[in-house]
Coordinates of C-alpha atoms in Angstrom, one line a residue:
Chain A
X1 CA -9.9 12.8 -12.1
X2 CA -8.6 16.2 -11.2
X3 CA -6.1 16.1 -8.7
X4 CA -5.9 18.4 -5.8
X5 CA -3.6 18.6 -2.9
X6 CA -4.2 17.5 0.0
X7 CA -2.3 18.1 3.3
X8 CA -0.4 21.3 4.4
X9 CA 2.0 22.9 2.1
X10 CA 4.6 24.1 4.4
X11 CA 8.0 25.5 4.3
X12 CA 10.6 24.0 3.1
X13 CA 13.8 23.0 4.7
X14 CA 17.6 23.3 3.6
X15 CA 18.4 20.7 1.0
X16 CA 14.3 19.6 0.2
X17 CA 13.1 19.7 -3.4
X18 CA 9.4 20.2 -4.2
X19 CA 7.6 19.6 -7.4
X20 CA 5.2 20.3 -9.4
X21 CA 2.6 17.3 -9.6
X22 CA 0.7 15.8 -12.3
X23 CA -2.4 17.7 -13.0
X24 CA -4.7 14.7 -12.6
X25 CA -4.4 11.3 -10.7
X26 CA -4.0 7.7 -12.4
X27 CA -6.6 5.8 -9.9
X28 CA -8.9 6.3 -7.2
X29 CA -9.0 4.9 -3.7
X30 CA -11.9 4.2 -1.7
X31 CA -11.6 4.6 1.9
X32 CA -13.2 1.1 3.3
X33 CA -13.1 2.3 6.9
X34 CA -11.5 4.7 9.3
X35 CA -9.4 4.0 12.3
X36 CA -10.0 4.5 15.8
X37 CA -6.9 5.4 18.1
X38 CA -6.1 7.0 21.2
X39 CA -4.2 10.1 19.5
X40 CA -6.0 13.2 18.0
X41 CA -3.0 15.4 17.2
X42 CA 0.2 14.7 15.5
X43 CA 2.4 15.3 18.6
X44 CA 0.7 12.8 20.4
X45 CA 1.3 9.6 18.0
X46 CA 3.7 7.2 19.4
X47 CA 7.2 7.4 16.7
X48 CA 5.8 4.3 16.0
X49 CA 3.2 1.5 16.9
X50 CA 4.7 -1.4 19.3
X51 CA 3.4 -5.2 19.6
X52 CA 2.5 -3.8 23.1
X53 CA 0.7 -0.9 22.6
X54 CA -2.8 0.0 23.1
X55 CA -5.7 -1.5 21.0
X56 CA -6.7 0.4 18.2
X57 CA -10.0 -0.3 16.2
X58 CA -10.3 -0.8 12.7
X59 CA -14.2 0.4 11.7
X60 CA -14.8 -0.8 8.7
X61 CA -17.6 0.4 6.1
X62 CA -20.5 -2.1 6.3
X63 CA -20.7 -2.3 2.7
X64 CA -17.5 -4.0 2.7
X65 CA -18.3 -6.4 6.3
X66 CA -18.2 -9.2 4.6
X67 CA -14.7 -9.2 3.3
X68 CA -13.5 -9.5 6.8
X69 CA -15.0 -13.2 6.5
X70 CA -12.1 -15.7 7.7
X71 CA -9.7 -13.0 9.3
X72 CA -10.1 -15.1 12.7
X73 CA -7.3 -17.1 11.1
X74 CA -4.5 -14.5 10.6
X75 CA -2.5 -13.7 13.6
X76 CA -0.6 -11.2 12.1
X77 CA -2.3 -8.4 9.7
X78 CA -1.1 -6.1 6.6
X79 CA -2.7 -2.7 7.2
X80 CA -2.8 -0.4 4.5
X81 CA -4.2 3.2 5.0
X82 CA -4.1 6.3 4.0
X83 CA -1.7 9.6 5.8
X84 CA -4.4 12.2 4.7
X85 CA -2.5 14.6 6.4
X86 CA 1.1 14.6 4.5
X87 CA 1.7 16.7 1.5
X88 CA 3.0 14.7 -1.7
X89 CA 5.0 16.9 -3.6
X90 CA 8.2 16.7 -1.8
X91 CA 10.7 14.2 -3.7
X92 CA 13.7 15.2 -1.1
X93 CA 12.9 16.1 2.5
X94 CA 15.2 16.7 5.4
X95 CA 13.2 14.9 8.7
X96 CA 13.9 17.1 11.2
X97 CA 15.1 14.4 13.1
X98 CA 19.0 14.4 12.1
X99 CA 18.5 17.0 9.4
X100 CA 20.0 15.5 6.3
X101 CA 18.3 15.7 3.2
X102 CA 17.9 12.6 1.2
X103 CA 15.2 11.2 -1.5
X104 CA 11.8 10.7 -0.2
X105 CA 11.8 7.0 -1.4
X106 CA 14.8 5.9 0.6
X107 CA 13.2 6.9 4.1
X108 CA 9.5 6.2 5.5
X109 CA 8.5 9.3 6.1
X110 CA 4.5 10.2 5.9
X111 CA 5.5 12.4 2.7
X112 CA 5.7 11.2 -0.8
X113 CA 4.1 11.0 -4.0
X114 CA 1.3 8.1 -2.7
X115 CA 1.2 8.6 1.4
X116 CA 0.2 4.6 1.5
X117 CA 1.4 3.5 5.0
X118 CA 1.7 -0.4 5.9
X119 CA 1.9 -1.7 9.0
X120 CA 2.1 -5.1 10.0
X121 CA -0.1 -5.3 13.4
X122 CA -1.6 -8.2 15.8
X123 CA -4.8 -9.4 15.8
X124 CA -6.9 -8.9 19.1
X125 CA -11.0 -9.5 18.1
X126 CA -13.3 -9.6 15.6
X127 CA -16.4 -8.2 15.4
X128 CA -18.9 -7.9 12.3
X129 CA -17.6 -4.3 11.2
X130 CA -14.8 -3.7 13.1
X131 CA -11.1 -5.7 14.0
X132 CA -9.1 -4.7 16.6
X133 CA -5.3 -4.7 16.4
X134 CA -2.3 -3.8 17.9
X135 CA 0.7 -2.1 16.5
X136 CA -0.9 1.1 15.2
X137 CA 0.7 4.6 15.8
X138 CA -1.7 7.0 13.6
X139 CA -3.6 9.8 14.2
X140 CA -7.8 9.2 15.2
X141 CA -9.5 8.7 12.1
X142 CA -7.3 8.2 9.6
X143 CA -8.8 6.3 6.4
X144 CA -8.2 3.1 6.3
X145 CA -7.4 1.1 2.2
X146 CA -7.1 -2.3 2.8
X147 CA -6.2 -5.1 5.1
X148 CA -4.6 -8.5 4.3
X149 CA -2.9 -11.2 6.2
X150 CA 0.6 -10.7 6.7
X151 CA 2.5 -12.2 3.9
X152 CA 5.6 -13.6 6.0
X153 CA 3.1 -15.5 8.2
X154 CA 2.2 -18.3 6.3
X155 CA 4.0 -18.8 3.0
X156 CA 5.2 -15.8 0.8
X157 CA 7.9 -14.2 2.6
X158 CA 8.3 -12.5 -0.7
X159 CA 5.6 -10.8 -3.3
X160 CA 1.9 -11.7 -2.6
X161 CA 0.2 -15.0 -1.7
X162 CA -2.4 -14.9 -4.7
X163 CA -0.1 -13.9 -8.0
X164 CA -0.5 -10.4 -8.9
X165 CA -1.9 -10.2 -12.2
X166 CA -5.3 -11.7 -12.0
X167 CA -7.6 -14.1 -10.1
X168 CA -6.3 -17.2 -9.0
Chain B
X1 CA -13.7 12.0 -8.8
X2 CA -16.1 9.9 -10.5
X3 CA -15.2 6.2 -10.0
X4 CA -14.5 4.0 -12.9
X5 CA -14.3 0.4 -13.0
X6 CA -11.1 -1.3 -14.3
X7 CA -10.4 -4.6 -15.0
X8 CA -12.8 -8.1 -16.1
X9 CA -16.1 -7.8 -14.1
X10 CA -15.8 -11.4 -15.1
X11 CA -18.1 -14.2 -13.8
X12 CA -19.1 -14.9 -10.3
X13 CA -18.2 -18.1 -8.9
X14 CA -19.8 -20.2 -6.0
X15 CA -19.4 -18.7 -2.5
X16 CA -18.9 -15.1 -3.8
X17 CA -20.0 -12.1 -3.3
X18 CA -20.2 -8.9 -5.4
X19 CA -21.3 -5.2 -4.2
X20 CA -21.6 -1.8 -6.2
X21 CA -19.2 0.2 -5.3
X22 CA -19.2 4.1 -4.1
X23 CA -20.3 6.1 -7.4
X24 CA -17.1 8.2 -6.1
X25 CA -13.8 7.6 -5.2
X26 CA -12.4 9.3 -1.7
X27 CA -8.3 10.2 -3.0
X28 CA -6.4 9.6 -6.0
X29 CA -2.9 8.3 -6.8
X30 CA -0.5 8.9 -9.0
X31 CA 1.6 6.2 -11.0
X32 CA 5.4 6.9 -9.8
X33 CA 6.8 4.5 -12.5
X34 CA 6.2 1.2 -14.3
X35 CA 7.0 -2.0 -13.8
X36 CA 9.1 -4.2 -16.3
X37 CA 9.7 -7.8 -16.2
X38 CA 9.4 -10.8 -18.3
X39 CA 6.2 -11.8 -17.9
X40 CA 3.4 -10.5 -20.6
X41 CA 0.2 -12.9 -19.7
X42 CA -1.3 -13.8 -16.2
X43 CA -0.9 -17.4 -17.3
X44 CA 3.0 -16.6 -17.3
X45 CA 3.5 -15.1 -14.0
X46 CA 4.9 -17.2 -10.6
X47 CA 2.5 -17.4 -7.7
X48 CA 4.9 -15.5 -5.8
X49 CA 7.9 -13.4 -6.2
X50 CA 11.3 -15.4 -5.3
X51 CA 14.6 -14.2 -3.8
X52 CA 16.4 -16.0 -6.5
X53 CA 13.8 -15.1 -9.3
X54 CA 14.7 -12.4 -12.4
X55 CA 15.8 -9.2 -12.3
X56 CA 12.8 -6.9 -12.7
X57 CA 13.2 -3.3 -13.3
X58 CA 11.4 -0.5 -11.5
X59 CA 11.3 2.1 -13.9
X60 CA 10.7 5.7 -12.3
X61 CA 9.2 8.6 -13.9
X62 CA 11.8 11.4 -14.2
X63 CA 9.3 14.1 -12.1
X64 CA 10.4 11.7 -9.1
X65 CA 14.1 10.2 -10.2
X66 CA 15.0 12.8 -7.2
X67 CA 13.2 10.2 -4.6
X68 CA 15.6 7.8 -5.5
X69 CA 18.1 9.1 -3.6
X70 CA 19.7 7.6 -0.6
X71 CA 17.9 4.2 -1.7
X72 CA 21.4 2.4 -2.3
X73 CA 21.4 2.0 1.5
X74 CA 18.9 -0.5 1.9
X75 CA 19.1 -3.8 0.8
X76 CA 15.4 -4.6 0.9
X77 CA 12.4 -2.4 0.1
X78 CA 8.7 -2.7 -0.1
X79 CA 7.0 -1.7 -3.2
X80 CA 3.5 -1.1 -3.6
X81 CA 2.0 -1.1 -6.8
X82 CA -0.8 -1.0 -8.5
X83 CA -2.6 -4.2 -10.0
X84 CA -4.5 -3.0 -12.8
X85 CA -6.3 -5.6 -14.4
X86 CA -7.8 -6.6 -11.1
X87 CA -11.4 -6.7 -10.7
X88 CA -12.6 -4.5 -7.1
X89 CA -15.9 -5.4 -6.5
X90 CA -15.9 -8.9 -5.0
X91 CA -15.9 -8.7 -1.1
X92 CA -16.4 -12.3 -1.0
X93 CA -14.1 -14.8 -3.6
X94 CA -13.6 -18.2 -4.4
X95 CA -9.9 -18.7 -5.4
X96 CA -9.6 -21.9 -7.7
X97 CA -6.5 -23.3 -6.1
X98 CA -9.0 -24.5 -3.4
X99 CA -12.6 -23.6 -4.3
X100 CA -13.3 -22.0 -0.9
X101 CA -15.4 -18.7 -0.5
X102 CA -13.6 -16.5 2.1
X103 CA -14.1 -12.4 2.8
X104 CA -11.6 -10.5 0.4
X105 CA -9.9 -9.3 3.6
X106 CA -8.6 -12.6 4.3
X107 CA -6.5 -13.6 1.7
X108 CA -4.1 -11.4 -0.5
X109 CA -6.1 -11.7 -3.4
X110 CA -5.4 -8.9 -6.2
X111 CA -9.3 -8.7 -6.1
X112 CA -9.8 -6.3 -3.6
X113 CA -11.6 -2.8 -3.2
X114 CA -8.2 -1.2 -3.5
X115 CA -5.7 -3.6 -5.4
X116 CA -3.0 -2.6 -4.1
X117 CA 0.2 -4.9 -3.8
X118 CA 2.9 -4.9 -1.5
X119 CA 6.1 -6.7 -2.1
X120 CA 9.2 -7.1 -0.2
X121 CA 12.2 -7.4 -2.9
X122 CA 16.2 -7.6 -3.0
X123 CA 18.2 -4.5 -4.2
X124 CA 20.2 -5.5 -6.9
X125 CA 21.4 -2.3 -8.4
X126 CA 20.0 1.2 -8.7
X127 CA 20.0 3.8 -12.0
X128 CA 19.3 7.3 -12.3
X129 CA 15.8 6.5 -13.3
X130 CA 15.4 2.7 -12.6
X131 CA 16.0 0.4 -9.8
X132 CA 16.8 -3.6 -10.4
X133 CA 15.4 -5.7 -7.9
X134 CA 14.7 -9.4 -7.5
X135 CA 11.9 -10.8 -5.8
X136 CA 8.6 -9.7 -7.8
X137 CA 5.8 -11.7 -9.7
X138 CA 3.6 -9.2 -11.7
X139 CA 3.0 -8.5 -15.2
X140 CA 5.1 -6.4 -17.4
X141 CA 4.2 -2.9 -17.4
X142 CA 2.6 -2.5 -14.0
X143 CA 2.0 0.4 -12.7
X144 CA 4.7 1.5 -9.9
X145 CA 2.9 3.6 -6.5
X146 CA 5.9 3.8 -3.9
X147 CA 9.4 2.5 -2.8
X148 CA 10.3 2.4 0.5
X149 CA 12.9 0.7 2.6
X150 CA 11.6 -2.8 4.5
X151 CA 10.9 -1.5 7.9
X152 CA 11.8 -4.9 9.4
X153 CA 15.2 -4.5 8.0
X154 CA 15.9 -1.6 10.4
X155 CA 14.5 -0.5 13.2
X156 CA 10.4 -0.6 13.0
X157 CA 9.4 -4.6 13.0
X158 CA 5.5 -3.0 13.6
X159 CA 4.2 0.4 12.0
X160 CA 5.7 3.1 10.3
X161 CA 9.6 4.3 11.4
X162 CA 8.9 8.0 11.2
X163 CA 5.4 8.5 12.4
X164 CA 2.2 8.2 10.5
X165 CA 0.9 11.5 11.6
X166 CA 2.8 14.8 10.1
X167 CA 6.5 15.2 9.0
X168 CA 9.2 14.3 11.6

């Protein structure tokens, strides 16, 4: 896999420090969906998503429909999905917020190396390709990776449910 | 990107269901790091990461050692990482614990389109290169995809703290 950069290369503040990434990836995502939201441009998204806020829609490819099997159950959802928009090369950014630099991994900004996001959201309905949540703050269409019950909800506050190295 | 398939495409049990997947992938990732901690075989590792459970070592590629900065801050973090030796194709699974089929979407499975894990862990004590953390269950050598602080732990119980959307 040849990696190319995604997401605008912009300036670069006082006290930020770009790299030079890896010339090809390590493993490849498929996008199982997109989501549906209320905002189309960046200024519009809420700072971020509130147990209050309006329903969002989570369209999921129908190749993968049947995975959403059971999700009736789980009040309270993992959603992990993919800020196509941030650029990945930054390992210290200043957020323009209070303007002091620090490393990319110690804040939750949309920029950095992997721009995963996880949000934890609430369950609203089901439907056979679609869920709809709220909690969501993201831009119209961004791809969506995965979704899971929320760990803390039933019985792994800590690490995953299902032991990470194999089936179970 | 041409898509590869990693890990046992192993046998199919009752209740499951198995797709093909894309022939491409949609984004790539980079591995940040690796994971080291003292289990070697599935067989080994604890269902779930405990608060009181070893010391596992996040060891981070130099190229993003920079990131790290700021991190000593937070007392817990999320990482996400990647789960390797998982299998990607099942969008329905029987786990053995209880023999019940269920949609992939339901349960935190490692088998999953994207096996991607996210743990919340305990700081314990942070290196130039390496952070020690309590609170994780996979196997030795796992490949590391982001650190970020628990958003719970601050002020962002639902979504992202600094906007999904664009830099802040």
């Amino acid at each position: 896999m040849r990696a190319t950069i995604e997401g605008d290369q912009g300036d670069i503040r006082p006290g930020e420090m770009q790299i030079a990434l890896p010339a090809a990836f390590d493993a490849g995502l498929y996008f199982i969906g997109q989501i549906r939201t209320p905002w189309t441009r960046r200024e519009e998204c809420p700072r971020r998503g509130a147990a209050d806020g309006p329903v969002c829609r989570l369209e999921v490819d129908p190749l993968f429909a049947a995975a959403l099997d059971g999700l009736a159950g789980a009040p309270r959802l993992q959603i992990l999905y993919w800020m196509d928009r941030a650029r990945r090369d930054l390992v210290r950014q200043t957020p323009r917020r209070d303007g002091l630099a620090r490393g990319t991994f110690s804040i939750r900004s949309p920029v950095r190396p992997n721009p995963i996001a996880s949000s934890i959201v609430a369950l609203v309905a089901l439907e056979p390709t679609a869920v709809l949540v709220r909690g969501l703050d993201c831009l119209d269409g961004t791809p969506l990776l995965d979704i899971k019950p929320e760990s803390c909800a039933f019985d792994a506050p800590l690490g995953e449910a299902a032991g990470e190295a194999g089936r179970t």
